[in-house]
Amino acid sequence: MKKVLVTGGAGFIGGNFVRYMADKYSDYQIYNLDLLTYAGDLTKHRDIENKANYHFIKADIANRDEIKPLFEKERFDYVIHFAAESHVDRSITDPEIFIRTNVLGTQVLLDAAREFAVTKFVHVSTDEVYGELDFDPNTFFTEDTPLQPNSPYSASKASSDFLVRSYYETYGLPMNITRCSNNYGPYHFPEKLIPLTISRVLNDQKVPVYGDGKNIRDWLHVIDHCAAIDLVMHKAPSGEVYNIGGHNERTNLEVVKTIIHALGKSEDLIEFVEDRLGHDKRYAIDPTKLEQLGWKPTYTFETGIAQTIQWYLDNKEWWEQIISGEYQKYFEKQYAM
Ligand code: NAD
Ligand code: TDX
């Protein structure tokens, strides 16, 4: 029996990962540790919360007094670290919490993982630590691309990557770092482009597109990301970094138009608004190293976006409850629309 600590398991990707693991490995004990910030919610786990191998712990990763006793008591085998402040726009408005959670929180976890000798620490990072690519379609981020983060968010993630690397080099802590491209899929918080577009188009509301809409992101379905982490956790040699992405590059405008057309609405819903500060032009992943480990994505962008739109149609109560609360104030402040 293995004990797996998943931090941030009430959020979007961590939440999908917790469900994936609890369903796939009945012989593992899955511990979802989450502070339940604005981005965390437990209603998404109603169908697994009574499983014998699922446990929830409300705690703050940056609070050493909470984290250390927990590791001492449970003696986790694996730590899969998703918990973070994850929204670039919020990091531009208020960077401080990003440093506390993403940098200090990671350090607290690393100290506990080291002291209580976990089998492996998997640090879930992002392609944004590499900075931006230009529009040459033959250029990609590889694991050897230098880190050049451009936003406070990506700078905090890059800092945490360096800390994880240093604990491997200095103390021999077994670890992997994964750097994934933009995720989408069920339970994606509606402040991010895809769920924001789906929810607003369904309500016949304008969709804010930053700048000229030509920035490119490389989209990966969240379940393909979960499978990649499962593989890295079990098969990757310690100390290695893996990029995760499935060659699904789209401009933001293409993404928004795809959703509008799929829902049978008009492109008049598109509203070009002021650009994001320091807006990265393009992200694109070369996943060769992970493919050599045995990973292959199951979704194309077309099949993934269709599944995702259908999920938002079938689960309106989940996102309606989110956009009707505190989120409404955030939206008004962020967009002034
Ligand atoms: P999210 O914002 O949906 O979820 C983050 C979760 O972390 C929330 O449940 C929140 O309550 C929890 N959390 C925040 N601060 C905490 C703290 N101090 N202690 C404990 N829990 C805390 O984020 P996401 O989109 O699911 O991203 C998960 C991870 O994957 C992040 O580390 C992010 O950097 C990385 N990532 C995300 C994407 C993407 O497209 N969303 C792509 C690549 C990498
Ligand atoms: O209202 C919007 N209008 C718009 O044009 C929003 C919210 C976004 N955008 C643009 C900005 C980006 O070019 O869409 C693109 C995607 O934006 P986000 O959904 O905010 O994602 P991004 O900034 O690319 O970061 C995401 O992927 C990498 C996650 O939020 C990060 O956590 C992850 O590391």
PDB file of N, CA and C and ligand atoms in Angstrom, residues 7-16 32-41 44 57-63 66-67 81-87 97 100-102 105 109 123-128 153 156-157 160 178-184 187-189 191-192 218-220 222 225 229 244, ligand 1:
ATOM      1  N   THR A   7      -0.996  17.689  -3.474  1.00  0.00           N
ATOM      2  CA  THR A   7      -1.323  19.046  -3.006  1.00  0.00           C
ATOM      3  C   THR A   7      -2.131  19.750  -4.102  1.00  0.00           C
ATOM      4  N   GLY A   8      -3.076  20.588  -3.685  1.00  0.00           N
ATOM      5  CA  GLY A   8      -3.901  21.299  -4.662  1.00  0.00           C
ATOM      6  C   GLY A   8      -4.933  20.411  -5.329  1.00  0.00           C
ATOM      7  N   GLY A   9      -5.333  19.353  -4.644  1.00  0.00           N
ATOM      8  CA  GLY A   9      -6.281  18.390  -5.234  1.00  0.00           C
ATOM      9  C   GLY A   9      -7.726  18.852  -5.259  1.00  0.00           C
ATOM     10  N   ALA A  10      -7.987  20.091  -4.768  1.00  0.00           N
ATOM     11  CA  ALA A  10      -9.343  20.641  -4.909  1.00  0.00           C
ATOM     12  C   ALA A  10      -9.412  21.609  -6.087  1.00  0.00           C
ATOM     13  N   GLY A  11      -8.281  21.799  -6.783  1.00  0.00           N
ATOM     14  CA  GLY A  11      -8.248  22.696  -7.938  1.00  0.00           C
ATOM     15  C   GLY A  11      -8.532  21.938  -9.233  1.00  0.00           C
ATOM     16  N   PHE A  12      -8.233  22.582 -10.340  1.00  0.00           N
ATOM     17  CA  PHE A  12      -8.574  22.019 -11.655  1.00  0.00           C
ATOM     18  C   PHE A  12      -7.759  20.755 -11.979  1.00  0.00           C
ATOM     19  N   ILE A  13      -6.445  20.886 -12.124  1.00  0.00           N
ATOM     20  CA  ILE A  13      -5.668  19.724 -12.573  1.00  0.00           C
ATOM     21  C   ILE A  13      -5.486  18.735 -11.426  1.00  0.00           C
ATOM     22  N   GLY A  14      -5.140  19.261 -10.231  1.00  0.00           N
ATOM     23  CA  GLY A  14      -4.997  18.381  -9.065  1.00  0.00           C
ATOM     24  C   GLY A  14      -6.293  17.619  -8.797  1.00  0.00           C
ATOM     25  N   GLY A  15      -7.427  18.292  -9.008  1.00  0.00           N
ATOM     26  CA  GLY A  15      -8.724  17.644  -8.790  1.00  0.00           C
ATOM     27  C   GLY A  15      -8.952  16.494  -9.757  1.00  0.00           C
ATOM     28  N   ASN A  16      -8.604  16.722 -11.023  1.00  0.00           N
ATOM     29  CA  ASN A  16      -8.721  15.631 -12.008  1.00  0.00           C
ATOM     30  C   ASN A  16      -7.745  14.506 -11.680  1.00  0.00           C
ATOM     31  N   ASN A  32      -5.641  14.201  -0.468  1.00  0.00           N
ATOM     32  CA  ASN A  32      -5.798  15.492  -1.145  1.00  0.00           C
ATOM     33  C   ASN A  32      -5.616  16.604  -0.116  1.00  0.00           C
ATOM     34  N   LEU A  33      -4.484  17.317  -0.222  1.00  0.00           N
ATOM     35  CA  LEU A  33      -4.221  18.425   0.713  1.00  0.00           C
ATOM     36  C   LEU A  33      -4.457  19.743  -0.007  1.00  0.00           C
ATOM     37  N   ASP A  34      -5.342  20.572   0.552  1.00  0.00           N
ATOM     38  CA  ASP A  34      -5.690  21.819  -0.141  1.00  0.00           C
ATOM     39  C   ASP A  34      -6.162  22.845   0.876  1.00  0.00           C
ATOM     40  N   LEU A  35      -5.828  24.098   0.618  1.00  0.00           N
ATOM     41  CA  LEU A  35      -6.244  25.186   1.511  1.00  0.00           C
ATOM     42  C   LEU A  35      -7.657  25.665   1.183  1.00  0.00           C
ATOM     43  N   LEU A  36      -8.192  25.247   0.051  1.00  0.00           N
ATOM     44  CA  LEU A  36      -9.514  25.708  -0.415  1.00  0.00           C
ATOM     45  C   LEU A  36      -9.536  27.232  -0.555  1.00  0.00           C
ATOM     46  N   THR A  37      -8.640  27.745  -1.394  1.00  0.00           N
ATOM     47  CA  THR A  37      -8.668  29.166  -1.750  1.00  0.00           C
ATOM     48  C   THR A  37      -9.848  29.367  -2.704  1.00  0.00           C
ATOM     49  N   TYR A  38      -9.924  30.550  -3.316  1.00  0.00           N
ATOM     50  CA  TYR A  38     -11.017  30.808  -4.269  1.00  0.00           C
ATOM     51  C   TYR A  38     -11.045  29.748  -5.385  1.00  0.00           C
ATOM     52  N   ALA A  39      -9.876  29.136  -5.668  1.00  0.00           N
ATOM     53  CA  ALA A  39      -9.773  28.209  -6.807  1.00  0.00           C
ATOM     54  C   ALA A  39     -10.065  26.756  -6.430  1.00  0.00           C
ATOM     55  N   GLY A  40     -10.208  26.504  -5.129  1.00  0.00           N
ATOM     56  CA  GLY A  40     -10.420  25.114  -4.708  1.00  0.00           C
ATOM     57  C   GLY A  40     -11.863  24.869  -4.325  1.00  0.00           C
ATOM     58  N   ASP A  41     -12.408  23.746  -4.721  1.00  0.00           N
ATOM     59  CA  ASP A  41     -13.753  23.400  -4.265  1.00  0.00           C
ATOM     60  C   ASP A  41     -13.878  21.888  -4.205  1.00  0.00           C
ATOM     61  N   LYS A  44     -16.566  18.944  -6.513  1.00  0.00           N
ATOM     62  CA  LYS A  44     -16.142  18.118  -7.648  1.00  0.00           C
ATOM     63  C   LYS A  44     -15.792  16.684  -7.222  1.00  0.00           C
ATOM     64  N   ILE A  57      -7.474  16.678   3.391  1.00  0.00           N
ATOM     65  CA  ILE A  57      -6.844  17.395   4.506  1.00  0.00           C
ATOM     66  C   ILE A  57      -6.836  18.877   4.161  1.00  0.00           C
ATOM     67  N   LYS A  58      -7.476  19.682   4.985  1.00  0.00           N
ATOM     68  CA  LYS A  58      -7.412  21.135   4.737  1.00  0.00           C
ATOM     69  C   LYS A  58      -6.164  21.681   5.413  1.00  0.00           C
ATOM     70  N   ALA A  59      -5.230  22.187   4.635  1.00  0.00           N
ATOM     71  CA  ALA A  59      -3.984  22.732   5.198  1.00  0.00           C
ATOM     72  C   ALA A  59      -3.340  23.678   4.200  1.00  0.00           C
ATOM     73  N   ASP A  60      -2.428  24.495   4.731  1.00  0.00           N
ATOM     74  CA  ASP A  60      -1.728  25.506   3.947  1.00  0.00           C
ATOM     75  C   ASP A  60      -0.299  25.016   3.705  1.00  0.00           C
ATOM     76  N   ILE A  61       0.097  24.848   2.471  1.00  0.00           N
ATOM     77  CA  ILE A  61       1.446  24.316   2.202  1.00  0.00           C
ATOM     78  C   ILE A  61       2.550  25.236   2.721  1.00  0.00           C
ATOM     79  N   ALA A  62       2.224  26.521   2.891  1.00  0.00           N
ATOM     80  CA  ALA A  62       3.259  27.457   3.358  1.00  0.00           C
ATOM     81  C   ALA A  62       3.336  27.520   4.881  1.00  0.00           C
ATOM     82  N   ASN A  63       2.524  26.727   5.566  1.00  0.00           N
ATOM     83  CA  ASN A  63       2.526  26.736   7.034  1.00  0.00           C
ATOM     84  C   ASN A  63       3.260  25.489   7.555  1.00  0.00           C
ATOM     85  N   GLU A  66       1.765  23.194  10.140  1.00  0.00           N
ATOM     86  CA  GLU A  66       0.734  22.243   9.703  1.00  0.00           C
ATOM     87  C   GLU A  66       1.348  21.101   8.905  1.00  0.00           C
ATOM     88  N   ILE A  67       2.346  21.429   8.102  1.00  0.00           N
ATOM     89  CA  ILE A  67       2.861  20.444   7.134  1.00  0.00           C
ATOM     90  C   ILE A  67       3.770  19.390   7.784  1.00  0.00           C
ATOM     91  N   HIS A  81       2.940  17.540  -6.391  1.00  0.00           N
ATOM     92  CA  HIS A  81       2.729  18.921  -5.925  1.00  0.00           C
ATOM     93  C   HIS A  81       2.112  19.819  -7.011  1.00  0.00           C
ATOM     94  N   PHE A  82       0.789  20.016  -6.885  1.00  0.00           N
ATOM     95  CA  PHE A  82       0.058  20.907  -7.797  1.00  0.00           C
ATOM     96  C   PHE A  82      -0.265  22.258  -7.159  1.00  0.00           C
ATOM     97  N   ALA A  83      -0.379  22.301  -5.814  1.00  0.00           N
ATOM     98  CA  ALA A  83      -0.937  23.500  -5.169  1.00  0.00           C
ATOM     99  C   ALA A  83      -0.153  24.744  -5.577  1.00  0.00           C
ATOM    100  N   ALA A  84      -0.879  25.760  -6.004  1.00  0.00           N
ATOM    101  CA  ALA A  84      -0.231  26.995  -6.443  1.00  0.00           C
ATOM    102  C   ALA A  84      -1.290  28.062  -6.644  1.00  0.00           C
ATOM    103  N   GLU A  85      -0.833  29.293  -6.687  1.00  0.00           N
ATOM    104  CA  GLU A  85      -1.619  30.350  -7.315  1.00  0.00           C
ATOM    105  C   GLU A  85      -1.305  30.219  -8.793  1.00  0.00           C
ATOM    106  N   SER A  86      -2.338  30.138  -9.638  1.00  0.00           N
ATOM    107  CA  SER A  86      -2.094  29.698 -11.019  1.00  0.00           C
ATOM    108  C   SER A  86      -2.517  30.685 -12.109  1.00  0.00           C
ATOM    109  N   HIS A  87      -3.113  31.830 -11.733  1.00  0.00           N
ATOM    110  CA  HIS A  87      -3.650  32.692 -12.797  1.00  0.00           C
ATOM    111  C   HIS A  87      -2.749  33.909 -13.055  1.00  0.00           C
ATOM    112  N   ILE A  97       1.142  37.013  -3.081  1.00  0.00           N
ATOM    113  CA  ILE A  97       0.625  35.695  -2.692  1.00  0.00           C
ATOM    114  C   ILE A  97       1.252  34.586  -3.563  1.00  0.00           C
ATOM    115  N   ARG A 100       4.487  33.719  -1.858  1.00  0.00           N
ATOM    116  CA  ARG A 100       4.237  32.954  -0.625  1.00  0.00           C
ATOM    117  C   ARG A 100       3.861  31.505  -0.955  1.00  0.00           C
ATOM    118  N   THR A 101       2.864  31.339  -1.793  1.00  0.00           N
ATOM    119  CA  THR A 101       2.359  29.986  -2.054  1.00  0.00           C
ATOM    120  C   THR A 101       3.327  29.179  -2.925  1.00  0.00           C
ATOM    121  N   ASN A 102       3.723  29.775  -4.044  1.00  0.00           N
ATOM    122  CA  ASN A 102       4.456  28.985  -5.042  1.00  0.00           C
ATOM    123  C   ASN A 102       5.921  28.769  -4.662  1.00  0.00           C
ATOM    124  N   GLY A 105       5.767  27.954  -0.161  1.00  0.00           N
ATOM    125  CA  GLY A 105       4.993  26.719   0.017  1.00  0.00           C
ATOM    126  C   GLY A 105       5.757  25.515  -0.512  1.00  0.00           C
ATOM    127  N   LEU A 109       7.242  22.176   1.703  1.00  0.00           N
ATOM    128  CA  LEU A 109       6.986  20.786   1.298  1.00  0.00           C
ATOM    129  C   LEU A 109       8.297  20.026   1.060  1.00  0.00           C
ATOM    130  N   HIS A 123       7.174  17.597  -8.960  1.00  0.00           N
ATOM    131  CA  HIS A 123       6.831  19.024  -8.947  1.00  0.00           C
ATOM    132  C   HIS A 123       6.162  19.387 -10.271  1.00  0.00           C
ATOM    133  N   VAL A 124       4.903  19.797 -10.175  1.00  0.00           N
ATOM    134  CA  VAL A 124       4.131  20.109 -11.388  1.00  0.00           C
ATOM    135  C   VAL A 124       4.371  21.572 -11.750  1.00  0.00           C
ATOM    136  N   SER A 125       5.180  21.787 -12.769  1.00  0.00           N
ATOM    137  CA  SER A 125       5.485  23.148 -13.197  1.00  0.00           C
ATOM    138  C   SER A 125       4.806  23.431 -14.538  1.00  0.00           C
ATOM    139  N   THR A 126       5.288  24.426 -15.225  1.00  0.00           N
ATOM    140  CA  THR A 126       4.585  24.926 -16.408  1.00  0.00           C
ATOM    141  C   THR A 126       5.570  25.308 -17.507  1.00  0.00           C
ATOM    142  N   ASP A 127       5.102  25.270 -18.746  1.00  0.00           N
ATOM    143  CA  ASP A 127       5.957  25.714 -19.861  1.00  0.00           C
ATOM    144  C   ASP A 127       6.237  27.216 -19.792  1.00  0.00           C
ATOM    145  N   GLU A 128       5.431  27.952 -18.996  1.00  0.00           N
ATOM    146  CA  GLU A 128       5.618  29.410 -18.941  1.00  0.00           C
ATOM    147  C   GLU A 128       6.960  29.804 -18.331  1.00  0.00           C
ATOM    148  N   TYR A 153       3.761  35.337 -12.056  1.00  0.00           N
ATOM    149  CA  TYR A 153       3.371  33.919 -11.900  1.00  0.00           C
ATOM    150  C   TYR A 153       4.494  32.996 -12.364  1.00  0.00           C
ATOM    151  N   SER A 156       7.530  32.987 -10.221  1.00  0.00           N
ATOM    152  CA  SER A 156       7.390  32.226  -8.965  1.00  0.00           C
ATOM    153  C   SER A 156       7.486  30.726  -9.245  1.00  0.00           C
ATOM    154  N   LYS A 157       6.953  30.281 -10.378  1.00  0.00           N
ATOM    155  CA  LYS A 157       7.053  28.846 -10.721  1.00  0.00           C
ATOM    156  C   LYS A 157       8.517  28.488 -11.035  1.00  0.00           C
ATOM    157  N   SER A 160      10.409  28.066  -7.900  1.00  0.00           N
ATOM    158  CA  SER A 160      10.147  26.789  -7.229  1.00  0.00           C
ATOM    159  C   SER A 160      10.837  25.642  -7.971  1.00  0.00           C
ATOM    160  N   THR A 178       7.858  18.429 -13.941  1.00  0.00           N
ATOM    161  CA  THR A 178       7.141  18.366 -15.215  1.00  0.00           C
ATOM    162  C   THR A 178       6.733  19.776 -15.620  1.00  0.00           C
ATOM    163  N   ARG A 179       6.815  20.041 -16.919  1.00  0.00           N
ATOM    164  CA  ARG A 179       6.434  21.375 -17.423  1.00  0.00           C
ATOM    165  C   ARG A 179       5.420  21.185 -18.540  1.00  0.00           C
ATOM    166  N   CYS A 180       4.168  21.450 -18.188  1.00  0.00           N
ATOM    167  CA  CYS A 180       3.079  21.180 -19.127  1.00  0.00           C
ATOM    168  C   CYS A 180       2.623  22.466 -19.816  1.00  0.00           C
ATOM    169  N   SER A 181       2.040  22.285 -20.991  1.00  0.00           N
ATOM    170  CA  SER A 181       1.429  23.401 -21.710  1.00  0.00           C
ATOM    171  C   SER A 181       0.031  23.662 -21.139  1.00  0.00           C
ATOM    172  N   ASN A 182      -0.693  24.611 -21.744  1.00  0.00           N
ATOM    173  CA  ASN A 182      -2.034  24.975 -21.247  1.00  0.00           C
ATOM    174  C   ASN A 182      -2.965  23.776 -21.209  1.00  0.00           C
ATOM    175  N   ASN A 183      -3.580  23.562 -20.052  1.00  0.00           N
ATOM    176  CA  ASN A 183      -4.574  22.486 -19.904  1.00  0.00           C
ATOM    177  C   ASN A 183      -5.976  23.018 -20.145  1.00  0.00           C
ATOM    178  N   TYR A 184      -6.883  22.112 -20.492  1.00  0.00           N
ATOM    179  CA  TYR A 184      -8.315  22.426 -20.525  1.00  0.00           C
ATOM    180  C   TYR A 184      -9.054  21.121 -20.268  1.00  0.00           C
ATOM    181  N   TYR A 187     -13.957  20.871 -14.978  1.00  0.00           N
ATOM    182  CA  TYR A 187     -13.605  21.553 -13.723  1.00  0.00           C
ATOM    183  C   TYR A 187     -12.523  22.618 -13.884  1.00  0.00           C
ATOM    184  N   HIS A 188     -12.394  23.170 -15.086  1.00  0.00           N
ATOM    185  CA  HIS A 188     -11.455  24.268 -15.302  1.00  0.00           C
ATOM    186  C   HIS A 188     -12.124  25.537 -14.789  1.00  0.00           C
ATOM    187  N   PHE A 189     -11.444  26.257 -13.925  1.00  0.00           N
ATOM    188  CA  PHE A 189     -12.042  27.438 -13.279  1.00  0.00           C
ATOM    189  C   PHE A 189     -12.335  28.521 -14.324  1.00  0.00           C
ATOM    190  N   GLU A 191     -12.121  31.530 -14.840  1.00  0.00           N
ATOM    191  CA  GLU A 191     -11.335  32.748 -15.063  1.00  0.00           C
ATOM    192  C   GLU A 191     -10.359  32.529 -16.218  1.00  0.00           C
ATOM    193  N   LYS A 192     -10.129  31.271 -16.619  1.00  0.00           N
ATOM    194  CA  LYS A 192      -9.161  30.956 -17.676  1.00  0.00           C
ATOM    195  C   LYS A 192      -9.865  30.953 -19.036  1.00  0.00           C
ATOM    196  N   ASP A 218      -0.539  26.154 -26.562  1.00  0.00           N
ATOM    197  CA  ASP A 218      -0.453  24.758 -26.998  1.00  0.00           C
ATOM    198  C   ASP A 218      -1.322  23.965 -26.012  1.00  0.00           C
ATOM    199  N   TRP A 219      -2.515  23.545 -26.448  1.00  0.00           N
ATOM    200  CA  TRP A 219      -3.536  23.046 -25.521  1.00  0.00           C
ATOM    201  C   TRP A 219      -3.457  21.541 -25.302  1.00  0.00           C
ATOM    202  N   LEU A 220      -3.576  21.141 -24.028  1.00  0.00           N
ATOM    203  CA  LEU A 220      -3.556  19.712 -23.696  1.00  0.00           C
ATOM    204  C   LEU A 220      -4.745  19.377 -22.806  1.00  0.00           C
ATOM    205  N   VAL A 222      -6.743  17.798 -19.889  1.00  0.00           N
ATOM    206  CA  VAL A 222      -6.248  17.553 -18.533  1.00  0.00           C
ATOM    207  C   VAL A 222      -6.021  16.057 -18.252  1.00  0.00           C
ATOM    208  N   HIS A 225      -2.707  15.071 -19.332  1.00  0.00           N
ATOM    209  CA  HIS A 225      -1.707  15.556 -18.361  1.00  0.00           C
ATOM    210  C   HIS A 225      -1.639  14.596 -17.163  1.00  0.00           C
ATOM    211  N   ILE A 229       1.662  12.445 -15.716  1.00  0.00           N
ATOM    212  CA  ILE A 229       2.222  12.513 -14.352  1.00  0.00           C
ATOM    213  C   ILE A 229       2.268  11.119 -13.717  1.00  0.00           C
ATOM    214  N   ILE A 244       5.515  18.419 -21.155  1.00  0.00           N
ATOM    215  CA  ILE A 244       4.279  17.704 -21.500  1.00  0.00           C
ATOM    216  C   ILE A 244       3.447  18.580 -22.432  1.00  0.00           C
TER     217      ILE A 244
HETATM  218  P1  NAD B   1      -5.901  25.869  -9.712  1.00  0.00           P
HETATM  219  O1  NAD B   1      -5.721  27.313  -9.440  1.00  0.00           O
HETATM  220  O2  NAD B   1      -7.135  25.399 -10.391  1.00  0.00           O
HETATM  221  O3  NAD B   1      -5.771  25.032  -8.361  1.00  0.00           O
HETATM  222  C1  NAD B   1      -4.808  25.336  -7.394  1.00  0.00           C
HETATM  223  C2  NAD B   1      -5.223  24.639  -6.092  1.00  0.00           C
HETATM  224  O4  NAD B   1      -4.212  24.909  -5.111  1.00  0.00           O
HETATM  225  C3  NAD B   1      -6.551  25.142  -5.513  1.00  0.00           C
HETATM  226  O5  NAD B   1      -7.373  24.062  -5.143  1.00  0.00           O
HETATM  227  C4  NAD B   1      -6.129  25.948  -4.302  1.00  0.00           C
HETATM  228  O6  NAD B   1      -7.096  25.933  -3.252  1.00  0.00           O
HETATM  229  C5  NAD B   1      -4.844  25.226  -3.887  1.00  0.00           C
HETATM  230  N1  NAD B   1      -3.958  26.096  -3.089  1.00  0.00           N
HETATM  231  C6  NAD B   1      -3.590  27.377  -3.349  1.00  0.00           C
HETATM  232  N2  NAD B   1      -2.799  27.840  -2.365  1.00  0.00           N
HETATM  233  C7  NAD B   1      -2.640  26.823  -1.478  1.00  0.00           C
HETATM  234  C8  NAD B   1      -1.918  26.685  -0.263  1.00  0.00           C
HETATM  235  N3  NAD B   1      -1.205  27.707   0.251  1.00  0.00           N
HETATM  236  N4  NAD B   1      -1.957  25.505   0.381  1.00  0.00           N
HETATM  237  C9  NAD B   1      -2.686  24.454  -0.108  1.00  0.00           C
HETATM  238  N5  NAD B   1      -3.399  24.543  -1.246  1.00  0.00           N
HETATM  239  C10 NAD B   1      -3.377  25.712  -1.927  1.00  0.00           C
HETATM  240  O7  NAD B   1      -4.608  25.449 -10.547  1.00  0.00           O
HETATM  241  P2  NAD B   1      -4.445  24.404 -11.758  1.00  0.00           P
HETATM  242  O8  NAD B   1      -4.780  25.083 -13.029  1.00  0.00           O
HETATM  243  O9  NAD B   1      -5.121  23.149 -11.396  1.00  0.00           O
HETATM  244  O10 NAD B   1      -2.863  24.191 -11.735  1.00  0.00           O
HETATM  245  C11 NAD B   1      -2.289  23.196 -10.890  1.00  0.00           C
HETATM  246  C12 NAD B   1      -0.780  23.231 -11.043  1.00  0.00           C
HETATM  247  O11 NAD B   1      -0.430  22.968 -12.398  1.00  0.00           O
HETATM  248  C13 NAD B   1      -0.152  24.573 -10.691  1.00  0.00           C
HETATM  249  O12 NAD B   1       1.051  24.328  -9.992  1.00  0.00           O
HETATM  250  C14 NAD B   1       0.129  25.222 -12.037  1.00  0.00           C
HETATM  251  O13 NAD B   1       1.232  26.078 -11.960  1.00  0.00           O
HETATM  252  C15 NAD B   1       0.398  24.005 -12.900  1.00  0.00           C
HETATM  253  N6  NAD B   1       0.062  24.143 -14.337  1.00  0.00           N
HETATM  254  C16 NAD B   1      -1.168  24.570 -14.724  1.00  0.00           C
HETATM  255  C17 NAD B   1      -1.484  24.632 -16.079  1.00  0.00           C
HETATM  256  C18 NAD B   1      -2.841  25.071 -16.558  1.00  0.00           C
HETATM  257  O14 NAD B   1      -3.049  25.202 -17.767  1.00  0.00           O
HETATM  258  N7  NAD B   1      -3.831  25.276 -15.685  1.00  0.00           N
HETATM  259  C19 NAD B   1      -0.526  24.274 -17.033  1.00  0.00           C
HETATM  260  C20 NAD B   1       0.734  23.859 -16.592  1.00  0.00           C
HETATM  261  C21 NAD B   1       1.007  23.776 -15.245  1.00  0.00           C
END
